Coordinates of C-alpha atoms and ligand atoms in Angstrom, one line a residue:
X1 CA 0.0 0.0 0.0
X2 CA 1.2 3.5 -0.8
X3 CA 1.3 5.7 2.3
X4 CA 1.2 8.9 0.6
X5 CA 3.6 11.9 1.1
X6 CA 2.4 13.2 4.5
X7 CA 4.9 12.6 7.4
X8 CA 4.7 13.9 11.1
X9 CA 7.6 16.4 11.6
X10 CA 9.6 17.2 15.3
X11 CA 8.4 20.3 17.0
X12 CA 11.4 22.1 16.5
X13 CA 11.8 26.2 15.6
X14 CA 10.9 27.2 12.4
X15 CA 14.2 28.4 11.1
X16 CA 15.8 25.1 11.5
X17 CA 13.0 23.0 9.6
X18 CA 15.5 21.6 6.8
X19 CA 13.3 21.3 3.9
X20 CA 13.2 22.3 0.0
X21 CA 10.0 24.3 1.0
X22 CA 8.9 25.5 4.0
X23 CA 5.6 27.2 3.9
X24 CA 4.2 29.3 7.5
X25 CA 0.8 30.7 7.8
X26 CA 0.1 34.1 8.5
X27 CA -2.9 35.4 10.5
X28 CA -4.3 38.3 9.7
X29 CA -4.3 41.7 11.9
X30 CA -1.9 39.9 14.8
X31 CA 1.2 40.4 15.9
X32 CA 3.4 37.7 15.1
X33 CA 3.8 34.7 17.7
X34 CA 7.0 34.2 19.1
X35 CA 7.4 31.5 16.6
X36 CA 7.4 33.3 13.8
X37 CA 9.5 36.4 15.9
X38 CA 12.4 34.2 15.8
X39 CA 12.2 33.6 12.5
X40 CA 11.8 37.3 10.9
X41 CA 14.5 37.2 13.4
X42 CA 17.0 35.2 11.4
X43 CA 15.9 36.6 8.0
X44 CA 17.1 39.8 9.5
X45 CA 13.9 41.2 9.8
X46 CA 12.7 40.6 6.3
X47 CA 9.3 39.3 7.6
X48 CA 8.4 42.4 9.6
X49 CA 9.7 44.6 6.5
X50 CA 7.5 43.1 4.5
X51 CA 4.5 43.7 6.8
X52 CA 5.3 47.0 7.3
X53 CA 5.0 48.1 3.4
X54 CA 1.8 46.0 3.3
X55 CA 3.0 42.8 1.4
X56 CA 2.3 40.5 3.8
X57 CA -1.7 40.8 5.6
X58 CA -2.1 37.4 6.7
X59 CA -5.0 38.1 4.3
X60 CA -6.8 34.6 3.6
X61 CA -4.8 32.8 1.0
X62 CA -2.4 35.8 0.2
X63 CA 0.8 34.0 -0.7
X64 CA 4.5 35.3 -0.8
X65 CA 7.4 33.8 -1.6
X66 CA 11.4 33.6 -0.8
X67 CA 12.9 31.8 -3.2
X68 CA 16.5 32.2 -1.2
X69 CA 15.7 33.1 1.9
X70 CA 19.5 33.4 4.1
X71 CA 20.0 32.0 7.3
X72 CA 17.5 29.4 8.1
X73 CA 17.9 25.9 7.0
X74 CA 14.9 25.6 4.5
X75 CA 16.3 26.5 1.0
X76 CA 12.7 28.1 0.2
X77 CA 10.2 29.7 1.8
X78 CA 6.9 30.7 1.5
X79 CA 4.3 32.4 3.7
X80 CA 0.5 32.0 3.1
X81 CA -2.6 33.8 4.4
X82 CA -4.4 32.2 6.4
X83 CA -7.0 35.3 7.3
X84 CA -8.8 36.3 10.9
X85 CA -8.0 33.8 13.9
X86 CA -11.3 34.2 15.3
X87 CA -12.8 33.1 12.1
X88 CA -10.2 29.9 11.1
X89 CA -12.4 26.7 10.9
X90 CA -11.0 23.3 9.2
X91 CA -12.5 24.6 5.9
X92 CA -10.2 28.1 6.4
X93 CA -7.0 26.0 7.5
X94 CA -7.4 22.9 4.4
X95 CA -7.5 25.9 2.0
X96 CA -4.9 27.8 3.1
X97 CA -2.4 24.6 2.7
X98 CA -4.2 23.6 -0.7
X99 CA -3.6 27.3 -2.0
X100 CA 0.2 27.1 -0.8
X101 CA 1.2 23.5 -1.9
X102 CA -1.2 23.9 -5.2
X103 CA 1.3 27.3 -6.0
X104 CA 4.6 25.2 -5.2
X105 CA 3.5 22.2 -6.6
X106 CA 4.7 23.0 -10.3
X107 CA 8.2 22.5 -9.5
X108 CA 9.5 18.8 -8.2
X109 CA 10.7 19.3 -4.4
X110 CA 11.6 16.1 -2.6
X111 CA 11.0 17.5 0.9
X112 CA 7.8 20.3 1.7
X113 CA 7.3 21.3 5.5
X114 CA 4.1 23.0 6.5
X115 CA 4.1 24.5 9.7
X116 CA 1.3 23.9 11.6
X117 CA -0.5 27.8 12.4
X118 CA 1.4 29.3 15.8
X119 CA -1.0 30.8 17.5
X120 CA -3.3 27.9 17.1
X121 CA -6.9 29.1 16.0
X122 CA -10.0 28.2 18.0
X123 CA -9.7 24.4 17.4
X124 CA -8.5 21.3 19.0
X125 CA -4.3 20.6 17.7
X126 CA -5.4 17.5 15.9
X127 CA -8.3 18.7 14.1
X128 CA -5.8 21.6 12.8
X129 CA -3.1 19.1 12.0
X130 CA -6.1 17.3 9.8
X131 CA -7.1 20.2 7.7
X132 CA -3.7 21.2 7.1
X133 CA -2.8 17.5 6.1
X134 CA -5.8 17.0 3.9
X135 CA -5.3 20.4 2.6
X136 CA -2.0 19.9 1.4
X137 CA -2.5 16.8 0.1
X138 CA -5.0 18.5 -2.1
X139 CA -3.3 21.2 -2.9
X140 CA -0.5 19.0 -4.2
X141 CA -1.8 16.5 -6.6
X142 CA -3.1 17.9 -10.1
X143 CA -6.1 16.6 -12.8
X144 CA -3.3 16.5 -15.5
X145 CA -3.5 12.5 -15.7
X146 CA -3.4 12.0 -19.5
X147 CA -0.7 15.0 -19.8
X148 CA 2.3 14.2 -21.0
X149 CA 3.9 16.8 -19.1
X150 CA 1.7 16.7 -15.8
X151 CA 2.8 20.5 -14.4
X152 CA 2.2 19.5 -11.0
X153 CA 4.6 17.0 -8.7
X154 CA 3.4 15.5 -5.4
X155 CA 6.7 16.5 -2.9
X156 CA 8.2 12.8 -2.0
X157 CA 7.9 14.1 1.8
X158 CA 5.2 17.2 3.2
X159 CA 6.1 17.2 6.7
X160 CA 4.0 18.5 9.3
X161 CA 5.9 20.4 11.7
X162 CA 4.6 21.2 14.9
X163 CA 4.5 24.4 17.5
X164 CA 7.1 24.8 19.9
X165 CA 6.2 22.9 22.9
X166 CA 3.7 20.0 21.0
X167 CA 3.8 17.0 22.5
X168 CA 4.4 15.4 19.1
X169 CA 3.5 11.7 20.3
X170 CA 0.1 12.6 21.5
X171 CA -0.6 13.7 18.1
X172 CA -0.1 10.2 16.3
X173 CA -3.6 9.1 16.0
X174 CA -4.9 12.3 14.9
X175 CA -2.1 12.2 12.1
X176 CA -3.1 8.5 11.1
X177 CA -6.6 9.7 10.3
X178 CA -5.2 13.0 8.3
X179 CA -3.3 10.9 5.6
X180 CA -5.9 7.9 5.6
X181 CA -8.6 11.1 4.7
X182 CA -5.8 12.8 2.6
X183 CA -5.5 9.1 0.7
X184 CA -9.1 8.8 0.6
X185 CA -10.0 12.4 -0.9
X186 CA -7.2 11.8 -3.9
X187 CA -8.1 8.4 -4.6
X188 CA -12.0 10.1 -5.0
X189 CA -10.4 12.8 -7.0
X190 CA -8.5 10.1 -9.5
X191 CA -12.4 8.0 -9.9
X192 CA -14.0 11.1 -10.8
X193 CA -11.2 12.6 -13.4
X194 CA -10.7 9.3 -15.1
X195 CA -11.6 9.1 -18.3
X196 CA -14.9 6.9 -18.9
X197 CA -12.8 4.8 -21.2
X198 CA -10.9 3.5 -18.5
X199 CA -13.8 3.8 -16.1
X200 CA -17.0 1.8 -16.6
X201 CA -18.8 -0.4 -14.5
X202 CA -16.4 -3.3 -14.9
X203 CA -13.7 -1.5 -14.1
X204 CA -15.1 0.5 -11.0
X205 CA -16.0 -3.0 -9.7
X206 CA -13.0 -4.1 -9.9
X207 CA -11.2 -1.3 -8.8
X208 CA -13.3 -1.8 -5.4
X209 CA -12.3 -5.3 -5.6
X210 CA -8.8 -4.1 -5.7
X211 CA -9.3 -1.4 -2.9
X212 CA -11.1 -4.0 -0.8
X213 CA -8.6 -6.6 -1.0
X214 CA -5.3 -4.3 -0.1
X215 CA -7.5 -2.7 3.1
X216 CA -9.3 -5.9 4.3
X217 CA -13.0 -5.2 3.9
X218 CA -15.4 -7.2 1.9
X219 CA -15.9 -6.5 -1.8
X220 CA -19.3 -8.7 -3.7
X221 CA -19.6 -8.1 -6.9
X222 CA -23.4 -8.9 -8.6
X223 CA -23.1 -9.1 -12.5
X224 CA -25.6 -9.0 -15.0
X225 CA -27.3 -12.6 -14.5
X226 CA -27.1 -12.0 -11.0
X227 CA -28.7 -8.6 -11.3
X228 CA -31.5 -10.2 -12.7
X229 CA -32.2 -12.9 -10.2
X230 CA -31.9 -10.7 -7.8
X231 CA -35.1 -8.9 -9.2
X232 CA -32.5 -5.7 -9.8
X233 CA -34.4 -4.8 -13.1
X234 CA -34.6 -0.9 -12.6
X235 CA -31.0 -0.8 -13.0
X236 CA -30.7 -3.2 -15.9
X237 CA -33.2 -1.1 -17.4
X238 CA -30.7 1.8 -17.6
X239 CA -27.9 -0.4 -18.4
X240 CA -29.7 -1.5 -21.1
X241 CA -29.0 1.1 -23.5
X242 CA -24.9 0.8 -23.3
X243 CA -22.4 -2.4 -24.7
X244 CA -21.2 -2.1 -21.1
X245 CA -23.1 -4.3 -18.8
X246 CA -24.0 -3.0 -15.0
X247 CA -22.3 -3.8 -12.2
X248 CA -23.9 -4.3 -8.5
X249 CA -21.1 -3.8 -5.7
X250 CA -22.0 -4.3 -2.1
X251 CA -18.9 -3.6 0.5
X252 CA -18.8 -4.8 4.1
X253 CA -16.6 -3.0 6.7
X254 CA -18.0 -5.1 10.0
X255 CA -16.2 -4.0 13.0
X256 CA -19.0 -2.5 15.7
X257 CA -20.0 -5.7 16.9
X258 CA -23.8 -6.3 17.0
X259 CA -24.2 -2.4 17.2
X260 CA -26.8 -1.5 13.9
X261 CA -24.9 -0.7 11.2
X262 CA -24.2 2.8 9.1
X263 CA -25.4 2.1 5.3
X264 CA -23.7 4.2 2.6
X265 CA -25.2 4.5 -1.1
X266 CA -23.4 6.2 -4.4
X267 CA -24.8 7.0 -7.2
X268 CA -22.4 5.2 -9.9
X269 CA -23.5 6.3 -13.5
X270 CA -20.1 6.1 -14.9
X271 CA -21.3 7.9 -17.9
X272 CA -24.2 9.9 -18.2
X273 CA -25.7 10.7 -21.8
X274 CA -28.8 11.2 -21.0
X275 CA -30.0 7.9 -23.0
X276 CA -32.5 8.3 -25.3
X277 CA -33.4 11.8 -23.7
X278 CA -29.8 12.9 -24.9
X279 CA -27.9 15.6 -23.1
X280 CA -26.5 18.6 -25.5
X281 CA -23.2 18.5 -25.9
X282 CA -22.6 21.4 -23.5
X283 CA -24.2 19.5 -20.8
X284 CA -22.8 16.0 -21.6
X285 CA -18.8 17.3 -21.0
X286 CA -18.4 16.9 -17.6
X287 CA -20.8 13.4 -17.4
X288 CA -17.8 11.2 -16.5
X289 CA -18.6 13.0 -12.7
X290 CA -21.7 10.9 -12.5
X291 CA -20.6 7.9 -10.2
X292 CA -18.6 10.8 -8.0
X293 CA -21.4 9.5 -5.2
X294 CA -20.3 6.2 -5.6
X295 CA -16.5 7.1 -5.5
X296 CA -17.2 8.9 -2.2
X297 CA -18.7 5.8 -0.6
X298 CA -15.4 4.0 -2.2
X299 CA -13.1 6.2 -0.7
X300 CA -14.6 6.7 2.7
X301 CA -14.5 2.7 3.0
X302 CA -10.8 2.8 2.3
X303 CA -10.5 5.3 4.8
X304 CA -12.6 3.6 7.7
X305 CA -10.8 0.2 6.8
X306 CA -7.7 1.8 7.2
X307 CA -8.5 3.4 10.6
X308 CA -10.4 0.2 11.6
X309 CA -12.6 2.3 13.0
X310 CA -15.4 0.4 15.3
X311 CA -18.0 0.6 12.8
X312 CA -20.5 -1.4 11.0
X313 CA -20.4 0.0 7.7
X314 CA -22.4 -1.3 4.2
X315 CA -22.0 0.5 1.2
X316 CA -24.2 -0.2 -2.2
X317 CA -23.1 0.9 -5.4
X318 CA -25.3 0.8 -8.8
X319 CA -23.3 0.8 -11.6
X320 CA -24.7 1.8 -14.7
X321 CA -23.2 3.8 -18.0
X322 CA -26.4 6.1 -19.5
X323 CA -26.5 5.7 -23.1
X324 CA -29.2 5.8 -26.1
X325 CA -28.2 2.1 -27.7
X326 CA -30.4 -0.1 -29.5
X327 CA -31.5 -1.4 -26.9
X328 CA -32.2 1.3 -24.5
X329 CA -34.8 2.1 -22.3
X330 CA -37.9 4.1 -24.2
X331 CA -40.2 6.9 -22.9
X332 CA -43.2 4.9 -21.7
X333 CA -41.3 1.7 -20.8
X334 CA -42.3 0.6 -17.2
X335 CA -39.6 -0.9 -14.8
X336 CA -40.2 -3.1 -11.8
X337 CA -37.5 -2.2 -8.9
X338 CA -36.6 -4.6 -6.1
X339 CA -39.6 -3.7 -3.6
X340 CA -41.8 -4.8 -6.5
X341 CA -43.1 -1.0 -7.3
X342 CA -43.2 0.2 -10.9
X343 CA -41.9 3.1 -12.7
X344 CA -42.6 4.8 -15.8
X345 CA -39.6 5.9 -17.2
X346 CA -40.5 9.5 -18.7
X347 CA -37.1 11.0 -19.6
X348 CA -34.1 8.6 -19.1
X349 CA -32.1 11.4 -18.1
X350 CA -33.6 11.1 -15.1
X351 CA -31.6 7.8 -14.4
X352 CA -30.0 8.1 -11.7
X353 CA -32.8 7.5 -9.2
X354 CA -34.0 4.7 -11.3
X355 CA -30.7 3.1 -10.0
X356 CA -30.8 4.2 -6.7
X357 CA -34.4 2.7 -6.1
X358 CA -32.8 -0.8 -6.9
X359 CA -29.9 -0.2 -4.4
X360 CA -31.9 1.7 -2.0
X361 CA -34.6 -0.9 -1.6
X362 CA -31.5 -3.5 -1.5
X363 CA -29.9 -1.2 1.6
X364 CA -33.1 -0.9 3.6
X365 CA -33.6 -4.9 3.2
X366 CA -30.6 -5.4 5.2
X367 CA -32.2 -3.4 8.4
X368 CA -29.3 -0.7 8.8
X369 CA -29.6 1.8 11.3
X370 CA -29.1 4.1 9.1
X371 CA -29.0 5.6 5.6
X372 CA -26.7 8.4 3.5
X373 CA -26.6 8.0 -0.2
X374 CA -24.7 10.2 -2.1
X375 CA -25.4 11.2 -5.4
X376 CA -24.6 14.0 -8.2
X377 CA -29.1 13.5 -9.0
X378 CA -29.9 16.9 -10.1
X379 CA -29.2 20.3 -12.3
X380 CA -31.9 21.8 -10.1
X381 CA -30.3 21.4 -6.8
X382 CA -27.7 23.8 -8.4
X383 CA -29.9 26.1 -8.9
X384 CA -31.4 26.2 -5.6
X385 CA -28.0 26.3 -3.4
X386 CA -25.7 27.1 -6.4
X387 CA -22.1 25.1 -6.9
X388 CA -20.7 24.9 -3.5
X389 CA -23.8 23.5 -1.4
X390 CA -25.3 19.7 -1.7
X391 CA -29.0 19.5 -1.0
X392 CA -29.5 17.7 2.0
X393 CA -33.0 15.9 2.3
X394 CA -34.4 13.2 5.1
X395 CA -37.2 11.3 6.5
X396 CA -36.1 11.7 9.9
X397 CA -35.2 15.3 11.0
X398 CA -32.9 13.6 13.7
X399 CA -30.5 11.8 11.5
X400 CA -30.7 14.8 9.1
X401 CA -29.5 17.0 11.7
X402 CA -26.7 14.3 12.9
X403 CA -25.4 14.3 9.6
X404 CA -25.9 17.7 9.1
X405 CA -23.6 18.4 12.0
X406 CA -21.0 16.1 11.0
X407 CA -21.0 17.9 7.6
X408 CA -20.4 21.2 9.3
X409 CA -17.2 19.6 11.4
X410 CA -15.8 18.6 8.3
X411 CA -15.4 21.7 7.0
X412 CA -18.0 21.1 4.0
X413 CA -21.8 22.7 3.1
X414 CA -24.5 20.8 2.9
X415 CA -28.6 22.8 3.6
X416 CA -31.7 21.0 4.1
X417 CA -34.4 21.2 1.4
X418 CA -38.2 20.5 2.3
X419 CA -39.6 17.1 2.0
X420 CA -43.5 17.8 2.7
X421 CA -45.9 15.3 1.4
X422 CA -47.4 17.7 -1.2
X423 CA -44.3 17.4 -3.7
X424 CA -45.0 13.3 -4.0
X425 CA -47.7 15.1 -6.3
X426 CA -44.8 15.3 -8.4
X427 CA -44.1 11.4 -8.6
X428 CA -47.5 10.1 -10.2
X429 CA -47.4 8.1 -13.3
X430 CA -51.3 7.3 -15.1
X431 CA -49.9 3.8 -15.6
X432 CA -47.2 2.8 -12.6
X433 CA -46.6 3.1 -9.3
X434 CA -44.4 6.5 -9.6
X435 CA -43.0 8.4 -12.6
X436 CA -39.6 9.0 -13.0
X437 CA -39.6 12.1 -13.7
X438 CA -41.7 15.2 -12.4
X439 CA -43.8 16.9 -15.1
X440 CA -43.1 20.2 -14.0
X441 CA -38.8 22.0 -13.6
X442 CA -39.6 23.5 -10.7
X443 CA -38.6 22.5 -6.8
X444 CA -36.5 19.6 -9.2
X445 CA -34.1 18.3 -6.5
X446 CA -36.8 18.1 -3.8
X447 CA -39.2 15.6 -6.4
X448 CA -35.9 13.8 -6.8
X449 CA -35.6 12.9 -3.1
X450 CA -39.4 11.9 -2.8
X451 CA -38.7 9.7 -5.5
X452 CA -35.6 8.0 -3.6
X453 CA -38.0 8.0 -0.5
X454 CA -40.2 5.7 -1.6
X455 CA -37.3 2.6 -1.6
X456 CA -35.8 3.5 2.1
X457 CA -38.9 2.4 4.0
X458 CA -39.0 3.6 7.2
X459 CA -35.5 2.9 7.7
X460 CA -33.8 7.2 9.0
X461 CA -32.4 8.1 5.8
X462 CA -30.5 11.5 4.1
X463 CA -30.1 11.8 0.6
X464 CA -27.3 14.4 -0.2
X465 CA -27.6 16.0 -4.1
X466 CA -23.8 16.5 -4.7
X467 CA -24.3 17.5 -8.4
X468 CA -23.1 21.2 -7.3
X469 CA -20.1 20.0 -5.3
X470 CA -18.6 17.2 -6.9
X471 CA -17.3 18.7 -9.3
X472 CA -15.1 21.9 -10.4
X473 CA -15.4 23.5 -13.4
X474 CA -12.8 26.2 -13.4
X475 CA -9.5 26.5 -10.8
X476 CA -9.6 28.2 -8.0
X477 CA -6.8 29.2 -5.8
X478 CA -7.3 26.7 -3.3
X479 CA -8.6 23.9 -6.0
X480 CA -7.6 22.5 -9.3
X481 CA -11.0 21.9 -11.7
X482 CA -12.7 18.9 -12.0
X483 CA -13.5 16.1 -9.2
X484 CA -13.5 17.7 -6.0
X485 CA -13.4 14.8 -3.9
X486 CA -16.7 16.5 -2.4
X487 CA -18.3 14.3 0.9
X488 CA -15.0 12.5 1.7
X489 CA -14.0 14.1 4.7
X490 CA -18.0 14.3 5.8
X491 CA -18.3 10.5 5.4
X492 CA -15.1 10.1 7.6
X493 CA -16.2 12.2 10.2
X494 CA -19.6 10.6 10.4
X495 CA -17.9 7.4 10.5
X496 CA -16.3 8.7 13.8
X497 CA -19.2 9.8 14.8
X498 CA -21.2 6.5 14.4
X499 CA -18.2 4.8 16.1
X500 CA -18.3 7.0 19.2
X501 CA -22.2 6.4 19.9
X502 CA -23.7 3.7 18.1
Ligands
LIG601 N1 -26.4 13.5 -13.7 C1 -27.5 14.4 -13.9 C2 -27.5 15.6 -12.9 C3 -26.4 16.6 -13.0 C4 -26.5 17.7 -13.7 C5 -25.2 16.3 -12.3 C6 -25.4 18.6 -13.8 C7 -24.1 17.2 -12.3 C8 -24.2 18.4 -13.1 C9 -28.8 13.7 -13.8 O1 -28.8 12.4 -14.2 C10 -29.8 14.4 -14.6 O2 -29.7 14.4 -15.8 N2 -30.9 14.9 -14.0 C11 -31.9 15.6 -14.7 C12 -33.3 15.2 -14.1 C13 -34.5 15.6 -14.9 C14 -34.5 15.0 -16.2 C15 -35.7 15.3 -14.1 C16 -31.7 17.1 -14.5 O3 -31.3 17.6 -13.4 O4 -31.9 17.8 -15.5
LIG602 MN1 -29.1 12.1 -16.2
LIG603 ZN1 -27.1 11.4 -14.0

């Protein structure tokens, strides 16, 4: 198994760190802490020089760099904003080291230190060393997988180093989970940027397999033939339309005893057309992000297993390309999911929760304590909370809020969306049980959830649309475009939740 770059670093003063890069954050409107004193200090007061003339806020993200700094050990330096104290949260502190290591990252440097912030903002020590981690992890590894000059090389080493006066040792756990969630995010990131040559159902299943093998969880894998005795028609109904047959992956994490278990579902449309109902062009280009719900599920199981967190964890992944074949499913044709209800398919664009009923019925059969599926289901959801913000829609307002919460902690956005019983106007068909598609555009996202709701039972469940999220269309400073890794860090820090209390 590759451990990844990240290493924990000795708490020692800044301006010995030995590194090709050393990169200190900066708060904005303080004085500097003795920590970085001494080392303004040894640069012969560069740092405050640079303050004074206004070159260096602290402003959040601000970057400036030494390329040969004198008199410290690092051979490069570089200070990054990392904006108000009062207001630093993980979010703050993960973009801050994304935005430093993404700007140094063009270069290859064997050995990056990031000094962990001195003052330490309003958080506990390792849930700053775990945004910083994460962050730079990020930060650090590029979209350019197909380039053959990628522009962007992951440091062989980024060390954390510590304030004065840490006790490193105590530390250690929380720096286990920071590069099992920093491995997680990037190997989300890789699913969702792969080309959909490379990744179709087959080869997502297998790359489970793979995953599930090296980390010691359980990996099933349900073909076609099993898909259909196992009365899984609503996603060989989509499937139908594509040369590439579905794919069925359940994955077993069971280490929480006879506690209930936490059930995790993806949306896995590894290529989304449309079908029949075909997407313009303008709106197909980004469809390889489709399964980036079923990646996040992948991920935070690689994660958990890794930590071998007490959990019991399930996670259910429909995989399915979208595409208008011979074969494929027609406006009018009826599907019969798992729980035996019927759907008229109406626009097969709408696929996605014609997956997710097979795989949500499946989940809820296996009495889990709980439900999260993840998936990128609607355009409308962006236009309710824009790019940044999933839709976050439950059954049970207690769960909702749980995971709500956990979302929060994690440094990521997710806002609740009503589920009142007028909108399952929305899901009546003249000939089935439900339609799959609302005749009307409007409150899109929210007809989309009471669809899903109708598989779960009465099982507490939260469906999160991560169609806004999941995926980046232009850079940022903190973020390269495309797959975000969007819900990693949630599902970890649910995952610890779940540990600590049920
Ligand atoms: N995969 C799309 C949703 C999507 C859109 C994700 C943009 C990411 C970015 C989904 O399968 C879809 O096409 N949904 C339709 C549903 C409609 C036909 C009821 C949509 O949102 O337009
Ligand atoms: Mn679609
Ligand atoms: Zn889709």
């Amino acid at each position: 198994m590759n451990k990844g770059p990240l290493s924990l670093g000795a708490a020692v003063p800044l301006a010995e760190v030995p590194a090709d890069y050393l990169v200190v954050g900066v708060w904005e409107n303080e004085p500097f802490s003795p920590s970085i004193a001494a080392l303004d200090a040894r640069l012969d007061g560069d740092l405050t020089r640079l303050k004074e003339s206004g070159d260096l806020t602290g402003k959040a993200l601000e970057l400036v760099a030494f390329p040969s700094p004198r008199g410290i050990a690092a051979r490069r330096l570089c200070l990054v904003g990392l904006g108000k104290i009062a207001k630093a949260g993980r979010a703050e502190l993960h973009d801050a080291a994304a935005a430093a290591l993404r700007s140094i990252t063009g270069k290859r440097y064997d050995r990056v230190a990031f000094a962990l912030p001195d003052p330490s903002p309003p958080l506990p020590l390792h849930e700053t060393l775990l945004a910083c981690a994460v962050g730079a992890v990020q930060g650090s590894v590029g979209p350019g997988i197909r380039k053959s000059d990628p522009g962007r090389f992951l440091p062989g080493t980024i060390v954390l180093t510590c304030p004065p006066g840490t006790d490193v040792r105590s530390l250690e756990p929380a720096f286990g989970r920071a590069s099992a969630e920093a491995r997680a995010l990037t190997l989300a990131r890789e699913l969702v940027n792969a080309p959909p040559c490379d990744l179709f159902p087959q080869s997502f299943a297998e790359r489970c397999q793979l995953v599930a093998r090296e980390r010691g969880f359980s990996c099933e894998i349900w073909d076609e033939q099993r898909l259909r005795s196992e009365r899984m028609n609503a996603i060989l109904g989509i499937a139908q339309g594509s040369d590439r047959p579905p794919r069925f992956v359940t994955l077993r994490h069971r280490h929480g005893g006879d506690r209930g278990a936490l059930a995790l579902v993806g949306k896995g449309v590894t290529f989304d057309s449309g079908g029949l109902s075909l997407k313009t062009n303008e709106q197909m280009i980004d469809m390889k992000c489709d399964m980036a719900g079923a990646a996040a599920v992948l991920a935070a199981f690689q994660a958990v297993a890794e930590l071998k967190l007490p959990v019991n964890l399930f996670g259910f992944l429909p995989l399915v390309e979208n595409l208008p074949g011979g074969r494929a499913v027609k406006l009018g044709d009826v599907l019969m999911a798992r729980n035996g209800k019927t759907i008229e398919v109406l626009n097969t664009d709408a696929e996605g929760r014609v997956i997710l009923a097979d795989a949500l019925a499946y989940a809820a059969e296996q009495t889990p304590g709980h439900i999260v599926d993840l998936a990128t289901l609607t355009g409308s959801c962006m236009i309710a909370l824009g790019t940044e913000i999933a839709g976050l829609m439950t059954n049970n307002e207690a769960w909702g809020e749980r995971v709500r919460a956990a979302v929060r902690r994690a440094g990521e956005r997710a806002w609740p969306l009503p589920m009142d019983e007028d909108f399952e106007e929305l899901l009546k068909s003249k000939v089935a049980d439900l339609r799959n598609a609302p005749p009307t555009r409007y409150g899109g996202a929210i007809a989309g959830a009471k669809f899903l709701q109708q598989f779960v039972g009465d099982v507490p469940w939260v469906h999160l649309d991560i169609a806004g999220p999941a995926w980046a269309d232009h850079d940022s400073p903190a973020r390269d475009p495309g797959g975000t890794g969007a819900f990693v860090r949630s599902l970890v820090e649910l995952a610890h939740d779940y540990a600590a209390t049920d």
